[in-house]
PDB file of C-alpha atoms in Angstrom:
ATOM      1  CA  MET W   1     -13.096  14.253 -39.123  1.00 89.00           C
ATOM      2  CA  LYS W   2     -14.887  15.880 -42.011  1.00 96.00           C
ATOM      3  CA  VAL W   3     -15.112  15.132 -45.715  1.00 97.00           C
ATOM      4  CA  ALA W   4     -15.665  17.914 -48.218  1.00 98.00           C
ATOM      5  CA  VAL W   5     -17.691  16.867 -51.259  1.00 98.00           C
ATOM      6  CA  VAL W   6     -17.024  19.408 -53.976  1.00 98.00           C
ATOM      7  CA  VAL W   7     -19.814  20.734 -56.157  1.00 98.00           C
ATOM      8  CA  PHE W   8     -18.859  22.170 -59.542  1.00 97.00           C
ATOM      9  CA  PRO W   9     -21.497  23.646 -61.857  1.00 97.00           C
ATOM     10  CA  GLY W  10     -22.849  20.467 -63.461  1.00 97.00           C
ATOM     11  CA  THR W  11     -21.872  18.050 -60.691  1.00 97.00           C
ATOM     12  CA  ASN W  12     -24.826  15.729 -60.060  1.00 97.00           C
ATOM     13  CA  CYS W  13     -23.694  12.947 -57.721  1.00 97.00           C
ATOM     14  CA  GLU W  14     -22.816  15.040 -54.677  1.00 97.00           C
ATOM     15  CA  GLN W  15     -25.918  14.188 -52.648  1.00 98.00           C
ATOM     16  CA  ASP W  16     -25.448  10.465 -53.289  1.00 98.00           C
ATOM     17  CA  VAL W  17     -21.866  10.642 -52.031  1.00 98.00           C
ATOM     18  CA  VAL W  18     -22.803  12.650 -48.933  1.00 98.00           C
ATOM     19  CA  HIS W  19     -25.638  10.235 -48.173  1.00 98.00           C
ATOM     20  CA  ALA W  20     -23.438   7.164 -48.592  1.00 98.00           C
ATOM     21  CA  LEU W  21     -20.596   8.579 -46.465  1.00 98.00           C
ATOM     22  CA  ARG W  22     -23.020   9.590 -43.687  1.00 98.00           C
ATOM     23  CA  ALA W  23     -24.645   6.157 -43.760  1.00 97.00           C
ATOM     24  CA  LEU W  24     -21.191   4.719 -43.039  1.00 97.00           C
ATOM     25  CA  GLY W  25     -20.732   7.026 -40.065  1.00 96.00           C
ATOM     26  CA  GLY W  26     -18.732   9.712 -41.844  1.00 96.00           C
ATOM     27  CA  THR W  27     -19.245  13.461 -41.598  1.00 97.00           C
ATOM     28  CA  ALA W  28     -19.633  14.994 -45.028  1.00 97.00           C
ATOM     29  CA  GLU W  29     -20.441  18.477 -46.251  1.00 97.00           C
ATOM     30  CA  LEU W  30     -20.886  20.046 -49.648  1.00 97.00           C
ATOM     31  CA  VAL W  31     -18.334  22.672 -50.685  1.00 97.00           C
ATOM     32  CA  TRP W  32     -18.883  24.984 -53.668  1.00 97.00           C
ATOM     33  CA  HIS W  33     -16.144  24.942 -56.321  1.00 97.00           C
ATOM     34  CA  GLY W  34     -15.769  28.716 -56.076  1.00 96.00           C
ATOM     35  CA  ASP W  35     -14.742  28.564 -52.432  1.00 95.00           C
ATOM     36  CA  ALA W  36     -11.057  29.067 -51.736  1.00 93.00           C
ATOM     37  CA  ASP W  37     -10.962  26.582 -48.866  1.00 92.00           C
ATOM     38  CA  LEU W  38     -12.485  23.244 -47.924  1.00 94.00           C
ATOM     39  CA  ALA W  39     -14.123  24.416 -44.699  1.00 87.00           C
ATOM     40  CA  GLY W  40     -11.610  22.616 -42.508  1.00 91.00           C
ATOM     41  CA  ALA W  41     -12.164  19.224 -44.097  1.00 96.00           C
ATOM     42  CA  ASP W  42      -9.646  16.407 -43.571  1.00 96.00           C
ATOM     43  CA  GLY W  43     -10.357  14.745 -46.890  1.00 97.00           C
ATOM     44  CA  VAL W  44     -12.157  15.496 -50.122  1.00 98.00           C
ATOM     45  CA  VAL W  45     -14.290  13.699 -52.671  1.00 98.00           C
ATOM     46  CA  LEU W  46     -14.768  15.032 -56.192  1.00 98.00           C
ATOM     47  CA  PRO W  47     -18.056  13.399 -57.207  1.00 98.00           C
ATOM     48  CA  GLY W  48     -19.469  12.553 -60.603  1.00 97.00           C
ATOM     49  CA  GLY W  49     -21.366  14.720 -63.034  1.00 97.00           C
ATOM     50  CA  PHE W  50     -20.489  17.094 -65.844  1.00 97.00           C
ATOM     51  CA  ALA W  51     -18.394  19.841 -64.277  1.00 96.00           C
ATOM     52  CA  HIS W  52     -18.608  23.027 -66.351  1.00 95.00           C
ATOM     53  CA  GLY W  53     -20.602  21.073 -68.927  1.00 94.00           C
ATOM     54  CA  ASP W  54     -17.536  18.955 -69.752  1.00 94.00           C
ATOM     55  CA  TYR W  55     -16.683  21.771 -72.186  1.00 94.00           C
ATOM     56  CA  LEU W  56     -13.263  21.652 -73.856  1.00 95.00           C
ATOM     57  CA  ARG W  57     -12.407  18.307 -72.201  1.00 95.00           C
ATOM     58  CA  THR W  58     -13.867  16.580 -69.179  1.00 95.00           C
ATOM     59  CA  GLY W  59     -12.338  18.203 -66.119  1.00 95.00           C
ATOM     60  CA  ALA W  60     -10.307  20.741 -68.120  1.00 96.00           C
ATOM     61  CA  ILE W  61     -12.095  23.822 -66.801  1.00 96.00           C
ATOM     62  CA  ALA W  62     -12.832  22.376 -63.357  1.00 96.00           C
ATOM     63  CA  ARG W  63      -9.157  21.949 -62.554  1.00 95.00           C
ATOM     64  CA  PHE W  64      -8.836  25.754 -62.463  1.00 95.00           C
ATOM     65  CA  SER W  65     -11.754  26.256 -60.065  1.00 96.00           C
ATOM     66  CA  PRO W  66     -10.651  28.153 -56.920  1.00 96.00           C
ATOM     67  CA  VAL W  67     -11.311  25.146 -54.681  1.00 97.00           C
ATOM     68  CA  MET W  68      -8.711  23.090 -56.538  1.00 97.00           C
ATOM     69  CA  THR W  69      -5.868  25.026 -54.894  1.00 97.00           C
ATOM     70  CA  ALA W  70      -7.140  23.748 -51.543  1.00 97.00           C
ATOM     71  CA  VAL W  71      -7.513  20.230 -52.984  1.00 98.00           C
ATOM     72  CA  ASP W  72      -3.874  20.408 -54.141  1.00 97.00           C
ATOM     73  CA  ARG W  73      -2.813  21.435 -50.647  1.00 97.00           C
ATOM     74  CA  LEU W  74      -4.759  18.608 -48.994  1.00 96.00           C
ATOM     75  CA  ALA W  75      -3.282  16.095 -51.441  1.00 97.00           C
ATOM     76  CA  ALA W  76       0.247  17.360 -50.766  1.00 97.00           C
ATOM     77  CA  ALA W  77      -0.408  17.009 -47.023  1.00 96.00           C
ATOM     78  CA  GLY W  78      -1.139  13.314 -47.506  1.00 96.00           C
ATOM     79  CA  ARG W  79      -4.861  13.573 -46.827  1.00 97.00           C
ATOM     80  CA  PRO W  80      -7.230  11.345 -48.807  1.00 98.00           C
ATOM     81  CA  VAL W  81      -8.502  12.741 -52.100  1.00 98.00           C
ATOM     82  CA  LEU W  82     -10.966  10.599 -54.047  1.00 98.00           C
ATOM     83  CA  GLY W  83     -12.291  11.244 -57.538  1.00 98.00           C
ATOM     84  CA  ILE W  84     -15.328   9.345 -58.774  1.00 98.00           C
ATOM     85  CA  CYS W  85     -16.153   9.345 -62.505  1.00 98.00           C
ATOM     86  CA  ASN W  86     -16.066  13.034 -63.462  1.00 98.00           C
ATOM     87  CA  GLY W  87     -14.039  13.634 -60.303  1.00 98.00           C
ATOM     88  CA  PHE W  88     -11.468  11.105 -61.573  1.00 98.00           C
ATOM     89  CA  GLN W  89     -11.312  13.045 -64.849  1.00 98.00           C
ATOM     90  CA  VAL W  90     -10.765  16.294 -62.927  1.00 98.00           C
ATOM     91  CA  LEU W  91      -7.907  14.772 -60.887  1.00 98.00           C
ATOM     92  CA  CYS W  92      -6.223  13.555 -64.092  1.00 98.00           C
ATOM     93  CA  GLU W  93      -6.563  16.978 -65.727  1.00 97.00           C
ATOM     94  CA  ALA W  94      -5.202  18.580 -62.558  1.00 97.00           C
ATOM     95  CA  GLY W  95      -2.145  16.344 -62.724  1.00 97.00           C
ATOM     96  CA  LEU W  96      -2.902  14.851 -59.308  1.00 98.00           C
ATOM     97  CA  LEU W  97      -3.364  11.493 -61.032  1.00 98.00           C
ATOM     98  CA  PRO W  98      -1.522  10.227 -64.121  1.00 97.00           C
ATOM     99  CA  GLY W  99      -3.108   9.587 -67.497  1.00 97.00           C
ATOM    100  CA  ALA W 100      -6.312  10.808 -69.088  1.00 96.00           C
ATOM    101  CA  LEU W 101      -9.825   9.617 -69.855  1.00 96.00           C
ATOM    102  CA  VAL W 102     -11.040   9.692 -73.439  1.00 94.00           C
ATOM    103  CA  ALA W 103     -14.174   8.624 -75.306  1.00 93.00           C
ATOM    104  CA  ASN W 104     -15.237   4.986 -74.875  1.00 95.00           C
ATOM    105  CA  ARG W 105     -13.893   2.570 -77.507  1.00 92.00           C
ATOM    106  CA  ASP W 106     -17.310   2.118 -79.140  1.00 91.00           C
ATOM    107  CA  LEU W 107     -18.210   5.820 -78.870  1.00 90.00           C
ATOM    108  CA  ARG W 108     -21.279   4.999 -76.808  1.00 94.00           C
ATOM    109  CA  PHE W 109     -22.323   6.260 -73.411  1.00 97.00           C
ATOM    110  CA  ILE W 110     -22.181   3.293 -71.022  1.00 98.00           C
ATOM    111  CA  CYS W 111     -24.729   3.158 -68.237  1.00 97.00           C
ATOM    112  CA  ARG W 112     -24.814  -0.253 -66.567  1.00 96.00           C
ATOM    113  CA  PRO W 113     -23.278  -2.254 -63.754  1.00 97.00           C
ATOM    114  CA  VAL W 114     -19.780  -3.572 -64.463  1.00 98.00           C
ATOM    115  CA  HIS W 115     -17.362  -5.757 -62.557  1.00 98.00           C
ATOM    116  CA  VAL W 116     -13.970  -4.590 -61.387  1.00 98.00           C
ATOM    117  CA  ARG W 117     -11.204  -6.581 -59.757  1.00 98.00           C
ATOM    118  CA  VAL W 118      -9.159  -5.206 -56.885  1.00 98.00           C
ATOM    119  CA  GLU W 119      -5.523  -5.250 -58.068  1.00 98.00           C
ATOM    120  CA  SER W 120      -3.904  -3.441 -55.167  1.00 97.00           C
ATOM    121  CA  THR W 121      -4.778  -2.452 -51.620  1.00 97.00           C
ATOM    122  CA  ALA W 122      -1.949   0.068 -51.305  1.00 95.00           C
ATOM    123  CA  SER W 123      -4.104   3.181 -51.703  1.00 96.00           C
ATOM    124  CA  ILE W 124      -7.054   4.906 -50.032  1.00 96.00           C
ATOM    125  CA  LEU W 125      -9.327   3.395 -52.675  1.00 96.00           C
ATOM    126  CA  THR W 126      -9.244  -0.227 -51.575  1.00 96.00           C
ATOM    127  CA  ALA W 127      -7.181  -0.442 -48.376  1.00 95.00           C
ATOM    128  CA  ALA W 128     -10.043  -2.303 -46.694  1.00 96.00           C
ATOM    129  CA  ALA W 129     -10.479  -4.763 -49.571  1.00 97.00           C
ATOM    130  CA  THR W 130      -8.502  -7.847 -50.568  1.00 97.00           C
ATOM    131  CA  VAL W 131      -6.559  -8.266 -53.801  1.00 98.00           C
ATOM    132  CA  GLY W 132      -8.683 -10.349 -56.142  1.00 97.00           C
ATOM    133  CA  ASP W 133     -12.010  -9.133 -54.768  1.00 98.00           C
ATOM    134  CA  VAL W 134     -14.571  -8.607 -57.540  1.00 98.00           C
ATOM    135  CA  LEU W 135     -16.895  -5.644 -57.088  1.00 98.00           C
ATOM    136  CA  ARG W 136     -20.078  -4.985 -59.045  1.00 98.00           C
ATOM    137  CA  LEU W 137     -20.435  -1.232 -59.480  1.00 98.00           C
ATOM    138  CA  PRO W 138     -22.485   1.005 -61.788  1.00 98.00           C
ATOM    139  CA  LEU W 139     -20.572   2.656 -64.627  1.00 98.00           C
ATOM    140  CA  ASN W 140     -22.073   5.830 -66.090  1.00 97.00           C
ATOM    141  CA  SER W 141     -19.792   7.590 -68.538  1.00 97.00           C
ATOM    142  CA  TYR W 142     -18.880   8.453 -72.108  1.00 96.00           C
ATOM    143  CA  GLU W 143     -15.259   9.422 -71.459  1.00 96.00           C
ATOM    144  CA  GLY W 144     -14.298   6.447 -69.317  1.00 97.00           C
ATOM    145  CA  ASN W 145     -11.574   5.033 -71.525  1.00 96.00           C
ATOM    146  CA  TYR W 146      -8.375   5.337 -69.497  1.00 97.00           C
ATOM    147  CA  THR W 147      -5.172   6.051 -71.348  1.00 95.00           C
ATOM    148  CA  ALA W 148      -1.593   6.911 -70.441  1.00 94.00           C
ATOM    149  CA  SER W 149       1.816   6.896 -72.079  1.00 92.00           C
ATOM    150  CA  ALA W 150       3.615   3.555 -72.311  1.00 92.00           C
ATOM    151  CA  ALA W 151       6.193   4.849 -69.843  1.00 94.00           C
ATOM    152  CA  MET W 152       3.504   5.841 -67.342  1.00 95.00           C
ATOM    153  CA  LEU W 153       1.716   2.517 -67.742  1.00 96.00           C
ATOM    154  CA  GLY W 154       4.979   0.743 -66.931  1.00 97.00           C
ATOM    155  CA  GLU W 155       5.501   2.932 -63.890  1.00 97.00           C
ATOM    156  CA  LEU W 156       1.943   2.322 -62.657  1.00 97.00           C
ATOM    157  CA  ALA W 157       2.365  -1.426 -62.953  1.00 95.00           C
ATOM    158  CA  ALA W 158       5.810  -1.418 -61.346  1.00 96.00           C
ATOM    159  CA  THR W 159       4.678   0.694 -58.392  1.00 97.00           C
ATOM    160  CA  ASP W 160       1.404  -1.126 -57.649  1.00 96.00           C
ATOM    161  CA  ARG W 161      -0.748   1.856 -58.571  1.00 98.00           C
ATOM    162  CA  VAL W 162      -3.256   0.142 -60.842  1.00 98.00           C
ATOM    163  CA  VAL W 163      -5.995  -0.281 -58.251  1.00 98.00           C
ATOM    164  CA  LEU W 164      -8.965  -1.633 -60.223  1.00 98.00           C
ATOM    165  CA  ARG W 165      -9.362  -3.438 -63.552  1.00 98.00           C
ATOM    166  CA  TYR W 166     -12.552  -4.212 -65.460  1.00 98.00           C
ATOM    167  CA  CYS W 167     -13.256  -7.929 -65.341  1.00 98.00           C
ATOM    168  CA  ASP W 168     -16.005 -10.477 -65.860  1.00 98.00           C
ATOM    169  CA  PRO W 169     -18.179 -11.636 -62.944  1.00 97.00           C
ATOM    170  CA  CYS W 170     -15.618 -14.350 -62.142  1.00 97.00           C
ATOM    171  CA  GLY W 171     -12.746 -11.871 -61.982  1.00 97.00           C
ATOM    172  CA  ALA W 172     -11.180 -12.639 -65.359  1.00 98.00           C
ATOM    173  CA  VAL W 173      -9.828  -9.582 -67.178  1.00 98.00           C
ATOM    174  CA  THR W 174     -11.007 -10.114 -70.756  1.00 97.00           C
ATOM    175  CA  GLU W 175     -11.321  -7.830 -73.752  1.00 96.00           C
ATOM    176  CA  GLU W 176     -15.088  -8.211 -73.626  1.00 97.00           C
ATOM    177  CA  ALA W 177     -15.225  -7.262 -69.951  1.00 98.00           C
ATOM    178  CA  ASN W 178     -13.150  -4.158 -70.640  1.00 98.00           C
ATOM    179  CA  VAL W 179     -16.330  -2.338 -71.639  1.00 98.00           C
ATOM    180  CA  ASN W 180     -14.871   1.052 -72.539  1.00 97.00           C
ATOM    181  CA  GLY W 181     -11.558  -0.081 -74.012  1.00 95.00           C
ATOM    182  CA  SER W 182      -9.403   1.266 -71.204  1.00 97.00           C
ATOM    183  CA  LEU W 183      -5.659   0.781 -71.472  1.00 96.00           C
ATOM    184  CA  ASP W 184      -4.768  -2.444 -69.658  1.00 97.00           C
ATOM    185  CA  ALA W 185      -8.443  -2.541 -68.525  1.00 98.00           C
ATOM    186  CA  ILE W 186      -7.693   0.102 -65.900  1.00 98.00           C
ATOM    187  CA  ALA W 187     -10.752   1.292 -63.964  1.00 98.00           C
ATOM    188  CA  GLY W 188      -8.973   3.002 -61.081  1.00 98.00           C
ATOM    189  CA  VAL W 189      -5.493   4.344 -60.283  1.00 98.00           C
ATOM    190  CA  ALA W 190      -3.667   5.999 -57.402  1.00 98.00           C
ATOM    191  CA  ASN W 191      -0.837   8.504 -57.040  1.00 98.00           C
ATOM    192  CA  ALA W 192       2.616   7.462 -55.811  1.00 97.00           C
ATOM    193  CA  ALA W 193       1.782   8.174 -52.165  1.00 97.00           C
ATOM    194  CA  GLY W 194      -1.519   6.310 -52.375  1.00 97.00           C
ATOM    195  CA  ASN W 195      -3.550   9.157 -50.860  1.00 98.00           C
ATOM    196  CA  VAL W 196      -5.033  10.370 -54.145  1.00 98.00           C
ATOM    197  CA  ALA W 197      -7.090   7.915 -56.156  1.00 98.00           C
ATOM    198  CA  GLY W 198      -9.775   7.850 -58.790  1.00 98.00           C
ATOM    199  CA  LEU W 199     -12.146   5.382 -60.374  1.00 98.00           C
ATOM    200  CA  MET W 200     -14.719   5.538 -63.152  1.00 98.00           C
ATOM    201  CA  PRO W 201     -17.504   3.369 -61.630  1.00 98.00           C
ATOM    202  CA  HIS W 202     -19.710   4.758 -58.851  1.00 98.00           C
ATOM    203  CA  PRO W 203     -19.216   3.125 -55.418  1.00 98.00           C
ATOM    204  CA  GLU W 204     -21.835   5.424 -53.861  1.00 98.00           C
ATOM    205  CA  ARG W 205     -24.459   3.944 -56.146  1.00 97.00           C
ATOM    206  CA  ALA W 206     -23.681   0.484 -54.784  1.00 97.00           C
ATOM    207  CA  SER W 207     -23.730   1.302 -51.095  1.00 97.00           C
ATOM    208  CA  ASP W 208     -27.132   0.059 -49.955  1.00 95.00           C
ATOM    209  CA  GLU W 209     -29.153  -3.144 -50.454  1.00 94.00           C
ATOM    210  CA  ILE W 210     -31.962  -1.133 -52.024  1.00 94.00           C
ATOM    211  CA  LEU W 211     -29.567  -0.105 -54.813  1.00 93.00           C
ATOM    212  CA  GLY W 212     -28.942  -3.721 -55.796  1.00 91.00           C
ATOM    213  CA  SER W 213     -25.343  -3.926 -54.618  1.00 94.00           C
ATOM    214  CA  THR W 214     -23.337  -3.012 -51.551  1.00 97.00           C
ATOM    215  CA  ASP W 215     -20.004  -3.690 -53.233  1.00 98.00           C
ATOM    216  CA  GLY W 216     -19.149   0.009 -53.209  1.00 98.00           C
ATOM    217  CA  VAL W 217     -19.107   0.121 -49.416  1.00 98.00           C
ATOM    218  CA  VAL W 218     -15.567  -1.268 -49.203  1.00 98.00           C
ATOM    219  CA  VAL W 219     -14.318   1.609 -51.379  1.00 98.00           C
ATOM    220  CA  LEU W 220     -16.010   4.280 -49.266  1.00 98.00           C
ATOM    221  CA  GLU W 221     -14.941   2.503 -46.067  1.00 97.00           C
ATOM    222  CA  SER W 222     -11.353   2.492 -47.307  1.00 98.00           C
ATOM    223  CA  PHE W 223     -11.584   6.237 -47.851  1.00 98.00           C
ATOM    224  CA  LEU W 224     -13.045   6.850 -44.376  1.00 97.00           C
ATOM    225  CA  ILE W 225     -10.366   4.683 -42.738  1.00 96.00           C
ATOM    226  CA  ALA W 226      -7.660   6.607 -44.601  1.00 96.00           C
ATOM    227  CA  LEU W 227      -9.267   9.820 -43.409  1.00 95.00           C
ATOM    228  CA  ARG W 228      -8.929   8.777 -39.768  1.00 93.00           C
ATOM    229  CA  LEU W 229      -5.404   7.413 -40.207  1.00 92.00           C
ATOM    230  CA  ALA W 230      -4.165  10.557 -41.977  1.00 87.00           C
ATOM    231  CA  ALA W 231      -5.630  12.781 -39.262  1.00 77.00           C
ATOM    232  CA  VAL W 232      -3.798  11.047 -36.394  1.00 74.00           C
ATOM    233  CA  ARG W 233      -0.506  10.788 -38.233  1.00 65.00           C
TER     234      ARG W 233
ATOM    235  CA  MET A   1      -4.996  39.249 -84.036  1.00 90.00           C
ATOM    236  CA  ARG A   2      -6.697  36.084 -85.137  1.00 93.00           C
ATOM    237  CA  VAL A   3      -5.094  32.832 -84.096  1.00 96.00           C
ATOM    238  CA  VAL A   4      -6.326  29.367 -85.029  1.00 96.00           C
ATOM    239  CA  VAL A   5      -5.256  26.455 -82.875  1.00 97.00           C
ATOM    240  CA  SER A   6      -5.496  22.926 -84.226  1.00 96.00           C
ATOM    241  CA  ILE A   7      -5.634  20.189 -81.597  1.00 96.00           C
ATOM    242  CA  THR A   8      -5.217  16.582 -82.647  1.00 92.00           C
ATOM    243  CA  ARG A   9      -5.107  13.221 -80.955  1.00 90.00           C
ATOM    244  CA  LYS A  10      -1.580  11.952 -80.353  1.00 89.00           C
ATOM    245  CA  ASP A  11      -0.381   9.253 -82.729  1.00 83.00           C
ATOM    246  CA  GLY A  12      -0.988   5.786 -81.410  1.00 80.00           C
ATOM    247  CA  LEU A  13      -4.117   6.676 -79.464  1.00 82.00           C
ATOM    248  CA  SER A  14      -7.222   4.984 -80.780  1.00 78.00           C
ATOM    249  CA  ASP A  15      -9.458   7.162 -82.931  1.00 83.00           C
ATOM    250  CA  PRO A  16     -12.506   5.082 -83.898  1.00 83.00           C
ATOM    251  CA  GLU A  17     -14.174   7.997 -85.672  1.00 86.00           C
ATOM    252  CA  GLY A  18     -11.073   8.593 -87.792  1.00 89.00           C
ATOM    253  CA  ALA A  19     -10.619   4.889 -88.583  1.00 89.00           C
ATOM    254  CA  THR A  20     -14.241   4.512 -89.717  1.00 90.00           C
ATOM    255  CA  THR A  21     -14.044   7.639 -91.859  1.00 94.00           C
ATOM    256  CA  ALA A  22     -10.781   6.440 -93.432  1.00 95.00           C
ATOM    257  CA  LYS A  23     -12.472   3.175 -94.369  1.00 95.00           C
ATOM    258  CA  ALA A  24     -15.402   5.030 -95.970  1.00 96.00           C
ATOM    259  CA  LEU A  25     -13.028   7.265 -97.962  1.00 97.00           C
ATOM    260  CA  ARG A  26     -11.105   4.230 -99.220  1.00 97.00           C
ATOM    261  CA  GLN A  27     -14.352   2.558-100.258  1.00 96.00           C
ATOM    262  CA  LEU A  28     -15.047   5.671-102.334  1.00 97.00           C
ATOM    263  CA  GLY A  29     -11.704   5.107-104.062  1.00 97.00           C
ATOM    264  CA  TYR A  30      -9.620   7.815-102.411  1.00 98.00           C
ATOM    265  CA  PRO A  31      -5.984   6.924-101.649  1.00 97.00           C
ATOM    266  CA  VAL A  32      -6.240   7.789 -97.980  1.00 95.00           C
ATOM    267  CA  GLY A  33      -4.066   6.472 -95.161  1.00 92.00           C
ATOM    268  CA  GLU A  34      -4.834   7.362 -91.592  1.00 89.00           C
ATOM    269  CA  VAL A  35      -7.541   9.900 -90.801  1.00 91.00           C
ATOM    270  CA  HIS A  36      -7.543  11.776 -87.515  1.00 88.00           C
ATOM    271  CA  PHE A  37     -10.240  13.912 -86.005  1.00 89.00           C
ATOM    272  CA  GLY A  38      -9.385  16.888 -83.868  1.00 92.00           C
ATOM    273  CA  ARG A  39     -10.700  20.311 -83.141  1.00 94.00           C
ATOM    274  CA  THR A  40      -9.853  23.852 -84.070  1.00 96.00           C
ATOM    275  CA  ILE A  41     -10.271  26.817 -81.793  1.00 97.00           C
ATOM    276  CA  THR A  42     -10.309  30.331 -83.216  1.00 96.00           C
ATOM    277  CA  LEU A  43      -9.041  33.005 -80.861  1.00 95.00           C
ATOM    278  CA  GLU A  44      -8.983  36.778 -81.100  1.00 94.00           C
ATOM    279  CA  VAL A  45      -5.760  37.599 -79.268  1.00 94.00           C
ATOM    280  CA  ASP A  46      -4.768  41.091 -78.229  1.00 94.00           C
ATOM    281  CA  ALA A  47      -1.065  41.037 -79.156  1.00 93.00           C
ATOM    282  CA  ALA A  48       1.525  43.512 -80.501  1.00 93.00           C
ATOM    283  CA  ASP A  49       2.672  41.242 -83.312  1.00 93.00           C
ATOM    284  CA  ALA A  50       2.403  37.739 -84.698  1.00 93.00           C
ATOM    285  CA  ALA A  51       5.220  36.411 -82.531  1.00 94.00           C
ATOM    286  CA  ALA A  52       3.554  37.648 -79.365  1.00 95.00           C
ATOM    287  CA  ALA A  53       0.215  36.187 -80.481  1.00 95.00           C
ATOM    288  CA  ARG A  54       1.885  32.865 -81.202  1.00 96.00           C
ATOM    289  CA  ALA A  55       3.607  32.835 -77.819  1.00 96.00           C
ATOM    290  CA  ALA A  56       0.353  33.638 -76.028  1.00 96.00           C
ATOM    291  CA  ALA A  57      -1.587  30.949 -77.910  1.00 97.00           C
ATOM    292  CA  THR A  58       1.139  28.377 -77.276  1.00 97.00           C
ATOM    293  CA  ASP A  59       0.954  29.145 -73.566  1.00 97.00           C
ATOM    294  CA  MET A  60      -2.845  28.805 -73.655  1.00 97.00           C
ATOM    295  CA  CYS A  61      -2.544  25.415 -75.329  1.00 97.00           C
ATOM    296  CA  THR A  62       0.021  24.192 -72.845  1.00 96.00           C
ATOM    297  CA  ARG A  63      -1.987  25.255 -69.808  1.00 95.00           C
ATOM    298  CA  LEU A  64      -5.596  24.713 -70.835  1.00 96.00           C
ATOM    299  CA  LEU A  65      -6.577  24.133 -74.451  1.00 97.00           C
ATOM    300  CA  ALA A  66      -4.710  20.871 -75.026  1.00 97.00           C
ATOM    301  CA  ASN A  67      -3.955  17.947 -72.738  1.00 96.00           C
ATOM    302  CA  PRO A  68      -0.329  16.874 -73.312  1.00 93.00           C
ATOM    303  CA  VAL A  69      -1.139  13.287 -72.308  1.00 93.00           C
ATOM    304  CA  ILE A  70      -3.460  12.762 -75.263  1.00 94.00           C
ATOM    305  CA  GLU A  71      -3.156  15.705 -77.636  1.00 95.00           C
ATOM    306  CA  ASP A  72      -0.728  17.626 -79.849  1.00 95.00           C
ATOM    307  CA  PHE A  73      -1.386  21.168 -81.016  1.00 97.00           C
ATOM    308  CA  THR A  74      -0.374  23.486 -83.833  1.00 96.00           C
ATOM    309  CA  VAL A  75      -0.759  27.270 -83.740  1.00 97.00           C
ATOM    310  CA  PHE A  76      -1.553  29.267 -86.900  1.00 96.00           C
ATOM    311  CA  VAL A  77      -1.296  33.053 -86.753  1.00 94.00           C
ATOM    312  CA  SER A  78      -2.702  35.349 -89.428  1.00 82.00           C
ATOM    313  CA  GLU A  79      -0.245  38.049 -90.470  1.00 69.00           C
ATOM    314  CA  GLY A  80      -2.966  40.507 -91.380  1.00 58.00           C
ATOM    315  CA  GLU A  81      -5.659  38.795 -93.365  1.00 49.00           C
ATOM    316  CA  ALA A  82      -8.044  36.647 -91.385  1.00 48.00           C
ATOM    317  CA  VAL A  83      -7.273  32.958 -91.256  1.00 46.00           C
ATOM    318  CA  ARG A  84     -10.026  31.083 -93.027  1.00 43.00           C
TER     319      ARG A  84
END
């Protein structure tokens, strides 16, 4: 059971993700964006960074990288596909996830721990968590402000696909806690099948005591569990 | 053929830069309503005529240059003289 962690030019969180997945017992390997296949991987993570310099729009160029054809195929086969931060932006641009990520409300780069509340456990992102759980995860982005059409927002809510919302430490979703101004305070969403998901905060940076939080472990565990379940299906 | 593509934020999406600029313009006494920031991209397109250049640029916008979730685009084609 292998996870491919894709490296685009400008990706900078790939080693963190590989390290965190291996620490949880997973098998993870880096795959270059120019490769046409995912080296036999059963699941894929698109990690954070600045793919192709974030030129044009975040993720706009990356979605046409050769490897994305293989990511599409894996997603269509029901295998887990996880986008973290820039990877989330790439999945939205690729149309594998709905909506888009635009500049933060206050036009400032945000680099600090935030709290997110688990809203759904129906996807690979939080299957091992409990609805209402509050996770403290580092956020590190300028274009983290989630947006979608009103129709899509309604569909997401009606189909239990809003996975994470920004909240205060007690789990209350407030305007102040919604640090980047995301629509409906959305920090993470999933596709209709639940096997493709993305989030702006970094679970891999909260996966070891030495990092100050282990709240990200449940996210990575959920992904690894989905990986095993999808493979035996 | 030179083609200029104007890409703007969809109406209704927040545009803090535009809102702040609109406020500054009003303070200077200009009768300005909403202000929206966007970007223009100038393309040299190898096309037989203006219609073909327009069609090519529209396709480029749809596939790559604009994101339909958040942006609208307008294509301007020069009929001979360069677009300034």
